[in-house]
PDB file of C-alpha atoms in Angstrom:
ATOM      1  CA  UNK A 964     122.870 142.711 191.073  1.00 47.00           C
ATOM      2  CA  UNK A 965     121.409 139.907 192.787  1.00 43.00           C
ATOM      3  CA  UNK A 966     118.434 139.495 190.178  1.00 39.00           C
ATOM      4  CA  UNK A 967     121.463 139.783 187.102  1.00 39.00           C
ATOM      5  CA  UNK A 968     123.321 136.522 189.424  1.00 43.00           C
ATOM      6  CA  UNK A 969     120.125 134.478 189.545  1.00 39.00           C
ATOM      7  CA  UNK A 970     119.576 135.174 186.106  1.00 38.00           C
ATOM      8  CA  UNK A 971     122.806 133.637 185.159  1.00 36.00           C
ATOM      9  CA  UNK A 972     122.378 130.597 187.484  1.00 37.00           C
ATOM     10  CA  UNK A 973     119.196 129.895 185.781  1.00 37.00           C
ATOM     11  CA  UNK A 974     120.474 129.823 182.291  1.00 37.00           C
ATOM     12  CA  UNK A 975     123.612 127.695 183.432  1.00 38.00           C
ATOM     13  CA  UNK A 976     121.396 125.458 184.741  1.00 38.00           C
ATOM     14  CA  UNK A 977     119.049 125.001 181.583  1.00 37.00           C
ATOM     15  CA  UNK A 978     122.675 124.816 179.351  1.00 38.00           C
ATOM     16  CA  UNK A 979     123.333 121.741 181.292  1.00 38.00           C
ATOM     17  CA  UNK A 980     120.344 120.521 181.528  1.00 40.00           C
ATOM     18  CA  UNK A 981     119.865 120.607 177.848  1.00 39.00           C
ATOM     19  CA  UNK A 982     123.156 118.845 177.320  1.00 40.00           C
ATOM     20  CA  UNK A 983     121.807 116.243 179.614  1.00 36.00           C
ATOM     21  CA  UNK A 984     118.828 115.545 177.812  1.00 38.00           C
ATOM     22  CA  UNK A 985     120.969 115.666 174.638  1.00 37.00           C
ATOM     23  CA  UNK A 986     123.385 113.358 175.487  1.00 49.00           C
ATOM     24  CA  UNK A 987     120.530 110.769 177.261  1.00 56.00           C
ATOM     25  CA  UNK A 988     118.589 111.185 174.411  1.00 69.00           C
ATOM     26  CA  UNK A 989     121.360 109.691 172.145  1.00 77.00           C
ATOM     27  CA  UNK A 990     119.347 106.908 170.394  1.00 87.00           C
ATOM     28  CA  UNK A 991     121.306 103.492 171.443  1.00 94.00           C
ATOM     29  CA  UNK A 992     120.647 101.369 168.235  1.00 95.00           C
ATOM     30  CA  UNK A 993     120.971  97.052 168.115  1.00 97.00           C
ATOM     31  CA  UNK A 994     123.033  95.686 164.884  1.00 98.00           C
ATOM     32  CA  UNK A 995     121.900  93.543 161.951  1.00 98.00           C
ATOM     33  CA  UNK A 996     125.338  91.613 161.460  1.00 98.00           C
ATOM     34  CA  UNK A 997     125.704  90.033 158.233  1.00 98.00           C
ATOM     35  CA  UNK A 998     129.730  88.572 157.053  1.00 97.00           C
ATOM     36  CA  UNK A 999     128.471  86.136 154.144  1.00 96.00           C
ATOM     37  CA  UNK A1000     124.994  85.255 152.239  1.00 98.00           C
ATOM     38  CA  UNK A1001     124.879  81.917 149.864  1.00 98.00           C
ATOM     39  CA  UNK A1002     122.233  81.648 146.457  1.00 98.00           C
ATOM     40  CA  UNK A1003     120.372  78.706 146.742  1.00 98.00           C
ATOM     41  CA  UNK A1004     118.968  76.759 143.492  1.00 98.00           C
ATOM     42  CA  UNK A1005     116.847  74.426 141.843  1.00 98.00           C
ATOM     43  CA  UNK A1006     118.053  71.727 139.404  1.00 94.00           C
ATOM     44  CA  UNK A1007     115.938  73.691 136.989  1.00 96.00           C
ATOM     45  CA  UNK A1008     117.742  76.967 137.767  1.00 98.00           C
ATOM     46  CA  UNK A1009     121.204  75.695 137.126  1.00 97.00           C
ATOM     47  CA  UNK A1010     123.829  75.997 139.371  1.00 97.00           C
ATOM     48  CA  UNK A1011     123.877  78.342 142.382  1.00 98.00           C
ATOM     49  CA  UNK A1012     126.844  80.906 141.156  1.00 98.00           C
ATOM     50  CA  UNK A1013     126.675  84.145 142.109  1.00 98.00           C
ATOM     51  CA  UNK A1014     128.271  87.685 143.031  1.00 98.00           C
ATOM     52  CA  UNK A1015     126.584  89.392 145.708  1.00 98.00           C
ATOM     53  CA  UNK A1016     128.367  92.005 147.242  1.00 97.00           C
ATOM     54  CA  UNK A1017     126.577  94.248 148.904  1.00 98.00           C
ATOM     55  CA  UNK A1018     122.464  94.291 150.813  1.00 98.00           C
ATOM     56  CA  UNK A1019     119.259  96.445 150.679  1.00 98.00           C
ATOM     57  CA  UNK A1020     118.110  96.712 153.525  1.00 98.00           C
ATOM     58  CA  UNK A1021     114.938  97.960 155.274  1.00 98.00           C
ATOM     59  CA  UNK A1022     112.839  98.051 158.515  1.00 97.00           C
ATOM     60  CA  UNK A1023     108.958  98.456 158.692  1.00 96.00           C
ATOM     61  CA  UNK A1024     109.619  99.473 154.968  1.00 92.00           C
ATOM     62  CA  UNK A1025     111.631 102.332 156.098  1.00 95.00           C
ATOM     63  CA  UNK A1026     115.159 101.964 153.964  1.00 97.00           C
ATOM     64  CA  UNK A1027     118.098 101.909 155.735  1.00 97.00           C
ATOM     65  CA  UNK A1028     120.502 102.083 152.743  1.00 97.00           C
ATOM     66  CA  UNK A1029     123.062  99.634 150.898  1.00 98.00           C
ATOM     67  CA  UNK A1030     125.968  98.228 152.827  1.00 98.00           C
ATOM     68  CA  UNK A1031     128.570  96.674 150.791  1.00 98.00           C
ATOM     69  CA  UNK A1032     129.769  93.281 152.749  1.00 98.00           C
ATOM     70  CA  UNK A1033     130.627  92.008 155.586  1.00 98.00           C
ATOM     71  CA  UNK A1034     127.698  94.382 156.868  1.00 98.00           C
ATOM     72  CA  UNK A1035     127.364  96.047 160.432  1.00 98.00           C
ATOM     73  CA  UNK A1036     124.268  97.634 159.940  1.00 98.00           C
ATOM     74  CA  UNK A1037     122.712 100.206 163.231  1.00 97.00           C
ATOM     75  CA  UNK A1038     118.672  99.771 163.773  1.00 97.00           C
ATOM     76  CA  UNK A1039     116.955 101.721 165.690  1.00 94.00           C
ATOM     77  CA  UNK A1040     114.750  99.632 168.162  1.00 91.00           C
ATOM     78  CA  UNK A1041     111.305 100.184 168.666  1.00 85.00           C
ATOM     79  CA  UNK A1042     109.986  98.074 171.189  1.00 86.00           C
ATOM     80  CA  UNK A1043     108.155  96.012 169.153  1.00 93.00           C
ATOM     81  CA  UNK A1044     108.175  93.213 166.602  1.00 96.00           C
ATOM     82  CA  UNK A1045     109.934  94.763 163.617  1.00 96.00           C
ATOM     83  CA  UNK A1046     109.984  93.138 159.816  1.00 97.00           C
ATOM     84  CA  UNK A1047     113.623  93.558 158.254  1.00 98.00           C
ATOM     85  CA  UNK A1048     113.974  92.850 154.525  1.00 98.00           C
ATOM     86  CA  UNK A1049     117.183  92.338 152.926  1.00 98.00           C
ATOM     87  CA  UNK A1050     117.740  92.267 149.570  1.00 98.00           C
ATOM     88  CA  UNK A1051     120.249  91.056 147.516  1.00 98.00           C
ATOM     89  CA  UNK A1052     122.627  93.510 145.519  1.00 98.00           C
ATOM     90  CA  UNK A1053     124.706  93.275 142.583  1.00 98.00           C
ATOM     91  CA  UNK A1054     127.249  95.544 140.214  1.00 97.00           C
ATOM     92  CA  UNK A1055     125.288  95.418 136.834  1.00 97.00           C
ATOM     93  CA  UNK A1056     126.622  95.558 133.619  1.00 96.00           C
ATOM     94  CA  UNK A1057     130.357  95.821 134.727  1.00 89.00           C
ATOM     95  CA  UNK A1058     129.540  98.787 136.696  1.00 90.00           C
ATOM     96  CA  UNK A1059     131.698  99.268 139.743  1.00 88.00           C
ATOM     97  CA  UNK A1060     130.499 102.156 141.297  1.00 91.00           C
ATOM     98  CA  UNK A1061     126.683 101.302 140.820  1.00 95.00           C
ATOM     99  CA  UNK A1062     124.721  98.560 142.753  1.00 97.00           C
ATOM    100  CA  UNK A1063     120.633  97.294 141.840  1.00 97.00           C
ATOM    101  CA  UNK A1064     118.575  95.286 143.576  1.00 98.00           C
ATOM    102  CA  UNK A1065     118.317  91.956 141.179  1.00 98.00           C
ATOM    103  CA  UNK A1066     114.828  91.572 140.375  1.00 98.00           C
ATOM    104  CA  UNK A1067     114.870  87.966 140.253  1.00 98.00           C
ATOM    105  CA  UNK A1068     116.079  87.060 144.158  1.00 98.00           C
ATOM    106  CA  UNK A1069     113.617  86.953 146.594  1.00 98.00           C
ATOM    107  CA  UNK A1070     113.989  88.930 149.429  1.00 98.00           C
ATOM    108  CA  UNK A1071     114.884  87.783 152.946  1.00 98.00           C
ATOM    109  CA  UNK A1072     112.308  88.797 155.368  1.00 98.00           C
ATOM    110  CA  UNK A1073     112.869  88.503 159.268  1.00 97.00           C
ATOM    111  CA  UNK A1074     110.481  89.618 161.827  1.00 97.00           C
ATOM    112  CA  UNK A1075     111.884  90.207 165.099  1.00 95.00           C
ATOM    113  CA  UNK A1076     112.050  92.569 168.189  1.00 95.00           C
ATOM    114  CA  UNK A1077     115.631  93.519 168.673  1.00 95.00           C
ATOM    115  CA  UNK A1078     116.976  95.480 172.415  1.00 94.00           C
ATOM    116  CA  UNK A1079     119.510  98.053 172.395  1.00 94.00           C
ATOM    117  CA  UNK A1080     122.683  96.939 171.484  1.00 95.00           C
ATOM    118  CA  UNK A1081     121.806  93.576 170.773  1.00 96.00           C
ATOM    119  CA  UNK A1082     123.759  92.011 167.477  1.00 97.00           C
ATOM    120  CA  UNK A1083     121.501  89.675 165.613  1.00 97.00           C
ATOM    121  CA  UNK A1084     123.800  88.293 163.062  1.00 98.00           C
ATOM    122  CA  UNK A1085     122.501  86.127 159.929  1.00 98.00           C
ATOM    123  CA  UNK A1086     123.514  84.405 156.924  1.00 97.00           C
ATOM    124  CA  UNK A1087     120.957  85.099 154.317  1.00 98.00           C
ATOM    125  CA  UNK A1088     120.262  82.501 151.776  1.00 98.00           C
ATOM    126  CA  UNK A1089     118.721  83.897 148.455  1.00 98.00           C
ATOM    127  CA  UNK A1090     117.070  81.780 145.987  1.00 98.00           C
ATOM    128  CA  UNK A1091     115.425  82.781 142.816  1.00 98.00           C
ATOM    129  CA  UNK A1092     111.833  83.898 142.328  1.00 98.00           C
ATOM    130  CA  UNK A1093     109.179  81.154 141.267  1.00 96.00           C
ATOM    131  CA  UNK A1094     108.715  83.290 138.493  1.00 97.00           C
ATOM    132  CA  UNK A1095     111.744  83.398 136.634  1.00 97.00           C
ATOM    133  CA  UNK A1096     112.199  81.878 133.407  1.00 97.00           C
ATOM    134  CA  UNK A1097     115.111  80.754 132.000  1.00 98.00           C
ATOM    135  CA  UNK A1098     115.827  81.486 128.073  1.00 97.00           C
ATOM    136  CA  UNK A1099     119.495  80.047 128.754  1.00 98.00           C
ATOM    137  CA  UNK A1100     121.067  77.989 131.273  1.00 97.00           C
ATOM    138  CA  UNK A1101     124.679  76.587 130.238  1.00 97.00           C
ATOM    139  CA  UNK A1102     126.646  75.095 132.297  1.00 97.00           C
ATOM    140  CA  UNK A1103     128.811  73.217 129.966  1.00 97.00           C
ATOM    141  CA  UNK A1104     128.290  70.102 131.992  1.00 96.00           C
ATOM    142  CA  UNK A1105     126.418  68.760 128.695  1.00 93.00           C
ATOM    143  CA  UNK A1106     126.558  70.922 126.061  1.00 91.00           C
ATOM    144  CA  UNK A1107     126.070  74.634 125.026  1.00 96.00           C
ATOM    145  CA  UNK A1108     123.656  76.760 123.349  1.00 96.00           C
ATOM    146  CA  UNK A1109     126.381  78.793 121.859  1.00 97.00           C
ATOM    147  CA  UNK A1110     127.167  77.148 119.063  1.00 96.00           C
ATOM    148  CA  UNK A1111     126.196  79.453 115.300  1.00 97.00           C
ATOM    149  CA  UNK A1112     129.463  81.299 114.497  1.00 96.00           C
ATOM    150  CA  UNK A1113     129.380  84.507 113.552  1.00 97.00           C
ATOM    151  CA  UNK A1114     133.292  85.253 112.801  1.00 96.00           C
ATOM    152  CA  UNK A1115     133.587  82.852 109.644  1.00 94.00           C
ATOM    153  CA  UNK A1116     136.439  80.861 111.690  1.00 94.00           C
ATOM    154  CA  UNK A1117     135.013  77.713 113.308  1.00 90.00           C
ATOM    155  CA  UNK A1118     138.325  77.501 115.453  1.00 92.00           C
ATOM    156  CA  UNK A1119     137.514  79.923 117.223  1.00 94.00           C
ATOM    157  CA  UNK A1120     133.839  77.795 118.875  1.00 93.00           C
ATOM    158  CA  UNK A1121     134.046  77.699 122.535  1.00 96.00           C
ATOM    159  CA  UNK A1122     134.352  74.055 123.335  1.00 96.00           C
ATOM    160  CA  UNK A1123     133.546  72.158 126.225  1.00 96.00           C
ATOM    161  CA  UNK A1124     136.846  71.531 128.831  1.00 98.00           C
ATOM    162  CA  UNK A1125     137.020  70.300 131.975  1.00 97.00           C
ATOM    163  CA  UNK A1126     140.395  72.298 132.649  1.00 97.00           C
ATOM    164  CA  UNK A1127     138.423  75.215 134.712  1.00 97.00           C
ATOM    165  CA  UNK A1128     135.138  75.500 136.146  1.00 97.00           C
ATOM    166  CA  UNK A1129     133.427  77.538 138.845  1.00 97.00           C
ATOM    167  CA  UNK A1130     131.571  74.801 139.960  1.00 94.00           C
ATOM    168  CA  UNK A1131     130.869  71.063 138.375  1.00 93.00           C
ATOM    169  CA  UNK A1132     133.056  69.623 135.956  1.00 96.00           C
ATOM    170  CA  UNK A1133     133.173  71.577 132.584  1.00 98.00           C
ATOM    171  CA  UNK A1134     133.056  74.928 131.553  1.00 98.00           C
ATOM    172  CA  UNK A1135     133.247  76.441 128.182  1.00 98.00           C
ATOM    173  CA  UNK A1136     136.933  77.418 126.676  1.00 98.00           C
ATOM    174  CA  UNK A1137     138.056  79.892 123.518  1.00 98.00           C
ATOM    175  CA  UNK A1138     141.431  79.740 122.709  1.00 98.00           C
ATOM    176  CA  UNK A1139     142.686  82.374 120.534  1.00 98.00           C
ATOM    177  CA  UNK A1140     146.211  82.412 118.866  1.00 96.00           C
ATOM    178  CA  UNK A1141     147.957  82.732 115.447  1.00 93.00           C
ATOM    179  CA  UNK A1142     145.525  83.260 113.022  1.00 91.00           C
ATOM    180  CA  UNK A1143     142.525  82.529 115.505  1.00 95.00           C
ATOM    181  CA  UNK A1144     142.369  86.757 115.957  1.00 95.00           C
ATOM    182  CA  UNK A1145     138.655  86.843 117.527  1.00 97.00           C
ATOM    183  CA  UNK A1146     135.871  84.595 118.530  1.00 98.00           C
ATOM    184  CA  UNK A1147     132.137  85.866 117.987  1.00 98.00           C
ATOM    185  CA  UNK A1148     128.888  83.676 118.322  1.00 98.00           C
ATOM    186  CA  UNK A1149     125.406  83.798 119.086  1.00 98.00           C
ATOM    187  CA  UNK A1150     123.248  80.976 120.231  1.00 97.00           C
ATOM    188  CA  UNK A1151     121.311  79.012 117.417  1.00 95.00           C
ATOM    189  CA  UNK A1152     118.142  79.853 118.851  1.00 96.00           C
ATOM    190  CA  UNK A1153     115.884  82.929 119.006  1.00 97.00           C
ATOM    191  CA  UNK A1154     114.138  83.889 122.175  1.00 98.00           C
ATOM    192  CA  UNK A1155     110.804  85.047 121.001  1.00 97.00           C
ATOM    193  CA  UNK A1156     109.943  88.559 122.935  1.00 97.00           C
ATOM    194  CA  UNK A1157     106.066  86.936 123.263  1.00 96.00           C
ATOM    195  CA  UNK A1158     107.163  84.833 126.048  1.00 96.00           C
ATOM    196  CA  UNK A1159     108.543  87.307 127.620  1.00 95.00           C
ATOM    197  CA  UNK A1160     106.297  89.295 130.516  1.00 91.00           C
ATOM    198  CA  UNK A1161     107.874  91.923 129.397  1.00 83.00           C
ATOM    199  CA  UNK A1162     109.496  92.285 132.745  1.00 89.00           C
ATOM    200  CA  UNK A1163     113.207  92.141 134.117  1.00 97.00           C
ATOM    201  CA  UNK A1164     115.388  90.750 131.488  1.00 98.00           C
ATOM    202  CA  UNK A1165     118.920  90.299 132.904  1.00 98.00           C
ATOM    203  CA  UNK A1166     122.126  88.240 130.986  1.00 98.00           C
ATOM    204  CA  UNK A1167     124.479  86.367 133.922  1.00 98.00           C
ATOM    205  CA  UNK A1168     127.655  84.206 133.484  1.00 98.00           C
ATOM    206  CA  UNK A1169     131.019  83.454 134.760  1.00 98.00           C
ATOM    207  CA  UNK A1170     134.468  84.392 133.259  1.00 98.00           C
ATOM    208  CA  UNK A1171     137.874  83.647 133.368  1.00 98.00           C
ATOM    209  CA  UNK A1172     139.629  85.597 130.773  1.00 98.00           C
ATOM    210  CA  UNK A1173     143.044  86.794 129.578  1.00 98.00           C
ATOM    211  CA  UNK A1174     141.151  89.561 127.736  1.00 98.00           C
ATOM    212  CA  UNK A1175     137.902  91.286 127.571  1.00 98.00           C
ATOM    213  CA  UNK A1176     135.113  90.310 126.828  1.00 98.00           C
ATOM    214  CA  UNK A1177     132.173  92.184 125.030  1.00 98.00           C
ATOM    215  CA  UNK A1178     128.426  91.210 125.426  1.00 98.00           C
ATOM    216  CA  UNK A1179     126.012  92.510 122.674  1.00 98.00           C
ATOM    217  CA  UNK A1180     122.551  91.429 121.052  1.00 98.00           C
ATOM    218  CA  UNK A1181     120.846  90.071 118.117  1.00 98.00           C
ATOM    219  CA  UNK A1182     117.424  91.270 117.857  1.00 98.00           C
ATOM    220  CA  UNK A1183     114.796  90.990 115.121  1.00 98.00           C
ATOM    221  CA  UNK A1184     112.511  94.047 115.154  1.00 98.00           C
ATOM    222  CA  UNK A1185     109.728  95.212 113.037  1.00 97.00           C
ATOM    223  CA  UNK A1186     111.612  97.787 111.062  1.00 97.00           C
ATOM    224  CA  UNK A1187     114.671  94.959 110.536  1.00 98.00           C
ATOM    225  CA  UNK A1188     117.924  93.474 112.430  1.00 98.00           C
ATOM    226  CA  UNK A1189     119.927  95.497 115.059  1.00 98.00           C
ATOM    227  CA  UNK A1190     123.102  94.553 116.485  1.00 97.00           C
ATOM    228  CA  UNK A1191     125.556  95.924 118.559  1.00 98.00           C
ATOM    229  CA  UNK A1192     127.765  95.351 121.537  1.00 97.00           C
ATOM    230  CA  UNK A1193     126.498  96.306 125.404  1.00 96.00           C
ATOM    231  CA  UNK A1194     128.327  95.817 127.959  1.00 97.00           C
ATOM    232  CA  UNK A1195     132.891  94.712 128.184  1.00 97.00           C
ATOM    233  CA  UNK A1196     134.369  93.180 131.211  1.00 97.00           C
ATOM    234  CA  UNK A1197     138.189  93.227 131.378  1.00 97.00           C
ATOM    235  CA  UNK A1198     140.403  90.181 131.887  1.00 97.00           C
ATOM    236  CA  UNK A1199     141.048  89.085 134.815  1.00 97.00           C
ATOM    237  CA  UNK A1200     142.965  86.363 136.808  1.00 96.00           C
ATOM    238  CA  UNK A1201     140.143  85.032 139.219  1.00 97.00           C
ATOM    239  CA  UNK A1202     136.776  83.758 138.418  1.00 98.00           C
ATOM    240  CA  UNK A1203     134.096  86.391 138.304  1.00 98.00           C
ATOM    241  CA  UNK A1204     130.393  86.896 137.558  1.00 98.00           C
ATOM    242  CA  UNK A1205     128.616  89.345 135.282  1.00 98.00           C
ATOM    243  CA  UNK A1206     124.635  90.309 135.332  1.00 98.00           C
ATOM    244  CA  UNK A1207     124.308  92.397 132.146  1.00 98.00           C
ATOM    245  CA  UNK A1208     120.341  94.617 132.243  1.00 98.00           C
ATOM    246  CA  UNK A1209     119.303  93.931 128.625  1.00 98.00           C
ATOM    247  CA  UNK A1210     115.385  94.501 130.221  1.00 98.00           C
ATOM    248  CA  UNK A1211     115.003  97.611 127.962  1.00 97.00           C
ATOM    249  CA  UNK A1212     116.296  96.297 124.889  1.00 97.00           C
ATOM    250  CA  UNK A1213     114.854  92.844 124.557  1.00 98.00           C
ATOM    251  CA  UNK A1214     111.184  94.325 126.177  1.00 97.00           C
ATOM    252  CA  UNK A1215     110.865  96.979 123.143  1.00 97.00           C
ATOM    253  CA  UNK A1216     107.476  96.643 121.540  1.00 96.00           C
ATOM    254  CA  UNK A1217     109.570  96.562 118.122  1.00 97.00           C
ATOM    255  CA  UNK A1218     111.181  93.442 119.458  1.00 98.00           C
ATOM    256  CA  UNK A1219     110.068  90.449 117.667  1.00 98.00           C
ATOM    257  CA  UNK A1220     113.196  87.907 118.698  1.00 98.00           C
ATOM    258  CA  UNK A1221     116.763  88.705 120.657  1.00 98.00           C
ATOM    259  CA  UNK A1222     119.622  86.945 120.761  1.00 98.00           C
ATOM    260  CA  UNK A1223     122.892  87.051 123.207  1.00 98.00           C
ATOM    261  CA  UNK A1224     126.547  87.152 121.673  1.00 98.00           C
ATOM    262  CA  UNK A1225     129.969  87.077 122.658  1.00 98.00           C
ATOM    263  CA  UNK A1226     132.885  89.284 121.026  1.00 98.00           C
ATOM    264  CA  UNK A1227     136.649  88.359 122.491  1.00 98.00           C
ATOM    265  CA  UNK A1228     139.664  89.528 120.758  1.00 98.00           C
ATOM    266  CA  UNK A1229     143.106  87.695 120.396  1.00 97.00           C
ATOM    267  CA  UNK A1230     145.868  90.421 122.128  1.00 95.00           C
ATOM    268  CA  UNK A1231     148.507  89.696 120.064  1.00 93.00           C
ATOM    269  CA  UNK A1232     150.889  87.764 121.197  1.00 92.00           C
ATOM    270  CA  UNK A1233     151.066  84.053 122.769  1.00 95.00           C
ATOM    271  CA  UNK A1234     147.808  81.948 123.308  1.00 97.00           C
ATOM    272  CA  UNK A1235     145.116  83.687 125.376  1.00 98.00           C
ATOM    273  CA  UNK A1236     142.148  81.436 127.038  1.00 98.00           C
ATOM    274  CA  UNK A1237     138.594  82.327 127.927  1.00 98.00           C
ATOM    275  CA  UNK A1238     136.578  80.623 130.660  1.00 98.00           C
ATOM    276  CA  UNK A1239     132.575  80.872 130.625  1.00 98.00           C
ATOM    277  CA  UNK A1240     130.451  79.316 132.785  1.00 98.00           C
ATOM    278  CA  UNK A1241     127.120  78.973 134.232  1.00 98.00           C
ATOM    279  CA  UNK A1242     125.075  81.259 131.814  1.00 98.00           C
ATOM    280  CA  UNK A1243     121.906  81.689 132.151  1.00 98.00           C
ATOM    281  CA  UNK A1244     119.191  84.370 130.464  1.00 98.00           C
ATOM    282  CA  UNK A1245     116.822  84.878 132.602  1.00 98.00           C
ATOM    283  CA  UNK A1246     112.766  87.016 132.983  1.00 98.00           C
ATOM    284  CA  UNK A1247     109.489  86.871 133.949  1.00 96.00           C
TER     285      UNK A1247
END
């Protein structure tokens, strides 16, 4: 009787005991706080519009995950120095459920040895790559490289207008009414695919628009021209960006020249107005 007691004793103590250690041994983490980040440019990158809404983030190249913003994010301290990258995320081609890593940010990289519980909160300021290469970069604040028509209608151009913008004076308007039924154009100029690295090819722009928009491509191949339309973004009542992956398309070893175009489509009653600004085609 007295051996079954101790026995008992024993393995009450080594219960509690191991819910001691358990709880104690709760890793206490420190926070990487981040509310806002900002894209900063070149005058040879265009202006610094973008829509970053959520971060890649890593420690001692271990990844930690995406965290849509504001971010609290929980790292695990080691002791040491530790190198945190963030990188910068965004919703490609219209996709609202899907976030990538845009190729052509750099990343932010901060080395630093965080304690327990400690909140180190930054502000992350992106910029683009050195390598990046700009096919396109329209801001309307001169002219546009939008201007062959494919519809047949040359009312329906997008002109320059300093009503809107999302950022400088001007920004590119269609105006679609009556007759004016739909608005389609290219740019003028082909974008040879020998300049290209063959790399990350991505499409980005601005909108304002009282009804969708569809992006497609021009491209000159080997075997002859295909078109079609990629990627639609619906209207909307707020100024908005777009980054459209056209990487696989215009990178095709078929691919001899590609072009962008725009598709918008009058809805049928009273005058509706499209916004574009800041375009740029950028790759490696």
């Amino acid at each position: 009787m007295i051996l079954k007691h101790l026995t008992i004793i024993i393995l009450c103590l080594l219960f509690l005991e191991s819910c001691s250690l358990s709880d104690n041994g709760a890793p206490i983490p420190a926070f990487l706080v981040i509310n806002d980040v900002q894209l900063e440019t070149t005058l040879e990158q265009g202006y610094p519009s973008h829509q970053i809404e959520d971060v890649w983030v890593s420690v001692d190249e271990l990844n930690l995950g995406i965290y849509p913003l504001p971010a609290r994010i929980p790292i695990i301290t080691s002791g040491a120095e530790m190198q945190i990258r963030i990188n910068a995320g965004v919703k490609p081609n219209g996709a609202k459920n899907q976030s990538l890593s845009y190729p052509f940010y750099d990343p932010i990289i901060v080395n630093q040895n965080l304690e327990k519980e400690q909140e180190l909160e930054l502000a992350p300021k992106f910029t683009y790559r050195n390598t990046a290469k700009f096919d396109i970069l329209d801001d309307f604040e001169v002219g546009t490289s939008f201007t062959k028509d494919l519809d047949g209608n040359f009312e329906t151009t997008i002109i320059r207008t300093n009503l809107e913008s999302n950022g400088g004076n001007f920004s590119g308007l269609i105006e679609l009414a009556g007759d004016k039924k739909n608005a389609e154009f290219t740019t003028n100029t082909e974008f040879l695919r020998e300049d290209n690295s063959n790399g990350a090819t991505f499409f980005e722009f601005d909108y304002l628009s009282d009804v969708e928009i569809y992006v497609g491509y021009i491209l000159v191949t080997n075997d002859g021209i295909v078109e079609n339309y990629h990627s639609v973004f619906v209207s909307n009542t707020e100024w908005k960006r777009a980054y459209i992956d056209f990487t696989d398309l215009f990178t095709d070893s078929k691919v001899i020249s590609y072009r962008v175009k725009f598709l918008m489509e009058h809805s049928g009653s009273g005058t509706d107005q499209i916004y574009l600004d800041n375009v740029k085609l950028v790759h490696f």
